[in-house]
Amino acid sequence: MAEALGKHLASDIFESYSAGTETKPQINQDAVRVMKEIYGIDMEANGQYSKLIADIPDVDIAISMGCNVGCPFIGRAFDDNWGLDDPTGKSDDDFKAIIQRIEENIFELKKRLSENK
């Protein structure tokens, strides 16, 4: 969700990538459905898929979503941890609340990076 929102809301300031320590057969279908409902973003049609950290380029800024899991070392320190709960298996309202927090954080990051240009 963060990758899709970053691309949708802030691609004029930064590129967004998301990856983890293990892959799944597909990205969370509840996330796909709710993102399509709210933003009209089809994450799968836009090329998002479950990928490993090794599958993304080196990054200038690294942000952990939190999600109550341990984050691996990715070759650099994390610049921020957004401390979000993983909404997997929860209600659409839970997904929407997490999406709203991601959106707020993206706008704050976009503002901060714009001011530092």
mmCIF file of C-alpha atoms in Angstrom:
data_model
loop_
_atom_site.group_PDB
_atom_site.id
_atom_site.type_symbol
_atom_site.label_atom_id
_atom_site.label_comp_id
_atom_site.label_asym_id
_atom_site.label_seq_id
_atom_site.Cartn_x
_atom_site.Cartn_y
_atom_site.Cartn_z
ATOM 1 C CA MET A 1 0.000 0.000 0.000
ATOM 2 C CA ALA A 2 2.831 2.396 0.828
ATOM 3 C CA GLU A 3 4.551 1.807 -2.511
ATOM 4 C CA ALA A 4 1.310 2.405 -4.414
ATOM 5 C CA LEU A 5 0.471 5.531 -2.422
ATOM 6 C CA GLY A 6 3.994 6.880 -2.730
ATOM 7 C CA LYS A 7 3.850 6.483 -6.490
ATOM 8 C CA HIS A 8 0.355 7.984 -6.633
ATOM 9 C CA LEU A 9 0.891 10.931 -4.285
ATOM 10 C CA ALA A 10 4.574 11.820 -4.417
ATOM 11 C CA SER A 11 6.220 10.550 -7.610
ATOM 12 C CA ASP A 12 7.178 14.140 -8.405
ATOM 13 C CA ILE A 13 9.466 14.146 -5.331
ATOM 14 C CA PHE A 14 10.591 10.556 -4.740
ATOM 15 C CA GLU A 15 10.411 7.011 -6.078
ATOM 16 C CA SER A 16 8.731 4.401 -3.919
ATOM 17 C CA TYR A 17 9.629 0.753 -3.474
ATOM 18 C CA SER A 18 8.363 -1.872 -1.095
ATOM 19 C CA ALA A 19 9.901 -5.217 -0.267
ATOM 20 C CA GLY A 20 10.211 -7.734 2.502
ATOM 21 C CA THR A 21 12.208 -10.680 3.754
ATOM 22 C CA GLU A 22 9.983 -13.297 2.154
ATOM 23 C CA THR A 23 7.699 -13.405 -0.839
ATOM 24 C CA LYS A 24 4.088 -14.471 -1.030
ATOM 25 C CA PRO A 25 2.229 -15.859 -4.054
ATOM 26 C CA GLN A 26 0.379 -12.526 -4.403
ATOM 27 C CA ILE A 27 0.029 -9.221 -2.627
ATOM 28 C CA ASN A 28 -2.714 -8.899 -0.030
ATOM 29 C CA GLN A 29 -6.016 -9.029 -1.905
ATOM 30 C CA ASP A 30 -7.818 -6.961 0.742
ATOM 31 C CA ALA A 31 -5.222 -4.231 0.244
ATOM 32 C CA VAL A 32 -5.671 -4.464 -3.533
ATOM 33 C CA ARG A 33 -9.442 -4.168 -3.210
ATOM 34 C CA VAL A 34 -9.473 -1.298 -0.691
ATOM 35 C CA MET A 35 -6.822 0.719 -2.568
ATOM 36 C CA LYS A 36 -8.874 0.336 -5.753
ATOM 37 C CA GLU A 37 -12.006 1.421 -3.899
ATOM 38 C CA ILE A 38 -10.447 4.534 -2.313
ATOM 39 C CA TYR A 39 -7.988 5.739 -4.959
ATOM 40 C CA GLY A 40 -8.844 3.820 -8.103
ATOM 41 C CA ILE A 41 -5.337 2.331 -7.931
ATOM 42 C CA ASP A 42 -5.036 -1.226 -9.215
ATOM 43 C CA MET A 43 -1.844 -2.278 -7.487
ATOM 44 C CA GLU A 44 -1.495 -5.513 -9.449
ATOM 45 C CA ALA A 45 -2.210 -3.922 -12.836
ATOM 46 C CA ASN A 46 0.391 -1.269 -11.941
ATOM 47 C CA GLY A 47 3.024 -3.989 -11.611
ATOM 48 C CA GLN A 48 3.182 -4.438 -7.863
ATOM 49 C CA TYR A 49 4.060 -7.903 -6.639
ATOM 50 C CA SER A 50 5.579 -9.530 -3.594
ATOM 51 C CA LYS A 51 9.341 -8.981 -3.768
ATOM 52 C CA LEU A 52 12.461 -9.314 -1.690
ATOM 53 C CA ILE A 53 14.655 -6.477 -0.495
ATOM 54 C CA ALA A 54 17.332 -7.690 -2.916
ATOM 55 C CA ASP A 55 14.880 -7.001 -5.779
ATOM 56 C CA ILE A 56 14.795 -3.228 -5.282
ATOM 57 C CA PRO A 57 17.521 -0.683 -6.042
ATOM 58 C CA ASP A 58 19.724 0.888 -3.378
ATOM 59 C CA VAL A 59 17.733 3.578 -1.618
ATOM 60 C CA ASP A 60 18.509 7.028 -0.247
ATOM 61 C CA ILE A 61 15.819 6.869 2.441
ATOM 62 C CA ALA A 62 14.573 3.709 4.153
ATOM 63 C CA ILE A 63 11.352 3.624 6.120
ATOM 64 C CA SER A 64 10.015 0.703 8.094
ATOM 65 C CA MET A 65 6.254 0.383 8.230
ATOM 66 C CA GLY A 66 6.490 -1.325 11.605
ATOM 67 C CA CYS A 67 3.857 -4.024 11.144
ATOM 68 C CA ASN A 68 4.935 -5.777 14.342
ATOM 69 C CA VAL A 69 7.737 -7.673 12.629
ATOM 70 C CA GLY A 70 11.490 -7.417 12.886
ATOM 71 C CA CYS A 71 13.085 -5.546 10.022
ATOM 72 C CA PRO A 72 16.251 -6.901 8.474
ATOM 73 C CA PHE A 73 19.363 -4.827 7.912
ATOM 74 C CA ILE A 74 19.126 -3.541 4.345
ATOM 75 C CA GLY A 75 22.601 -2.086 4.023
ATOM 76 C CA ARG A 76 21.708 1.199 5.704
ATOM 77 C CA ALA A 77 19.980 2.385 8.842
ATOM 78 C CA PHE A 78 16.261 3.074 8.732
ATOM 79 C CA ASP A 79 15.523 6.776 8.579
ATOM 80 C CA ASP A 80 12.096 6.366 10.137
ATOM 81 C CA ASN A 81 9.706 3.756 11.473
ATOM 82 C CA TRP A 82 6.062 4.589 10.908
ATOM 83 C CA GLY A 83 4.972 2.075 13.532
ATOM 84 C CA LEU A 84 1.946 0.805 11.636
ATOM 85 C CA ASP A 85 -0.012 -2.319 12.492
ATOM 86 C CA ASP A 86 -0.441 -4.935 9.798
ATOM 87 C CA PRO A 87 -4.143 -4.920 8.875
ATOM 88 C CA THR A 88 -4.017 -8.419 7.369
ATOM 89 C CA GLY A 89 -7.050 -10.409 8.441
ATOM 90 C CA LYS A 90 -8.781 -7.338 9.836
ATOM 91 C CA SER A 91 -11.744 -5.282 8.655
ATOM 92 C CA ASP A 92 -11.881 -2.841 5.762
ATOM 93 C CA ASP A 93 -12.066 -0.048 8.342
ATOM 94 C CA ASP A 94 -8.728 -1.216 9.759
ATOM 95 C CA PHE A 95 -7.219 -1.180 6.257
ATOM 96 C CA LYS A 96 -8.627 2.296 5.646
ATOM 97 C CA ALA A 97 -7.191 3.605 8.929
ATOM 98 C CA ILE A 98 -3.713 2.290 8.043
ATOM 99 C CA ILE A 99 -3.990 3.667 4.504
ATOM 100 C CA GLN A 100 -4.920 7.073 5.958
ATOM 101 C CA ARG A 101 -1.850 7.036 8.228
ATOM 102 C CA ILE A 102 0.378 6.047 5.301
ATOM 103 C CA GLU A 103 -1.076 8.898 3.236
ATOM 104 C CA GLU A 104 -0.417 11.408 6.033
ATOM 105 C CA ASN A 105 3.163 10.150 6.431
ATOM 106 C CA ILE A 106 3.783 10.343 2.684
ATOM 107 C CA PHE A 107 2.558 13.943 2.548
ATOM 108 C CA GLU A 108 4.790 14.812 5.523
ATOM 109 C CA LEU A 109 7.815 13.138 3.896
ATOM 110 C CA LYS A 110 7.055 14.882 0.598
ATOM 111 C CA LYS A 111 6.855 18.249 2.369
ATOM 112 C CA ARG A 112 10.095 17.637 4.281
ATOM 113 C CA LEU A 113 11.987 16.599 1.138
ATOM 114 C CA SER A 114 10.577 19.525 -0.867
ATOM 115 C CA GLU A 115 11.792 21.983 1.756
ATOM 116 C CA ASN A 116 15.305 20.489 1.651
ATOM 117 C CA LYS A 117 15.712 20.862 -2.128
#
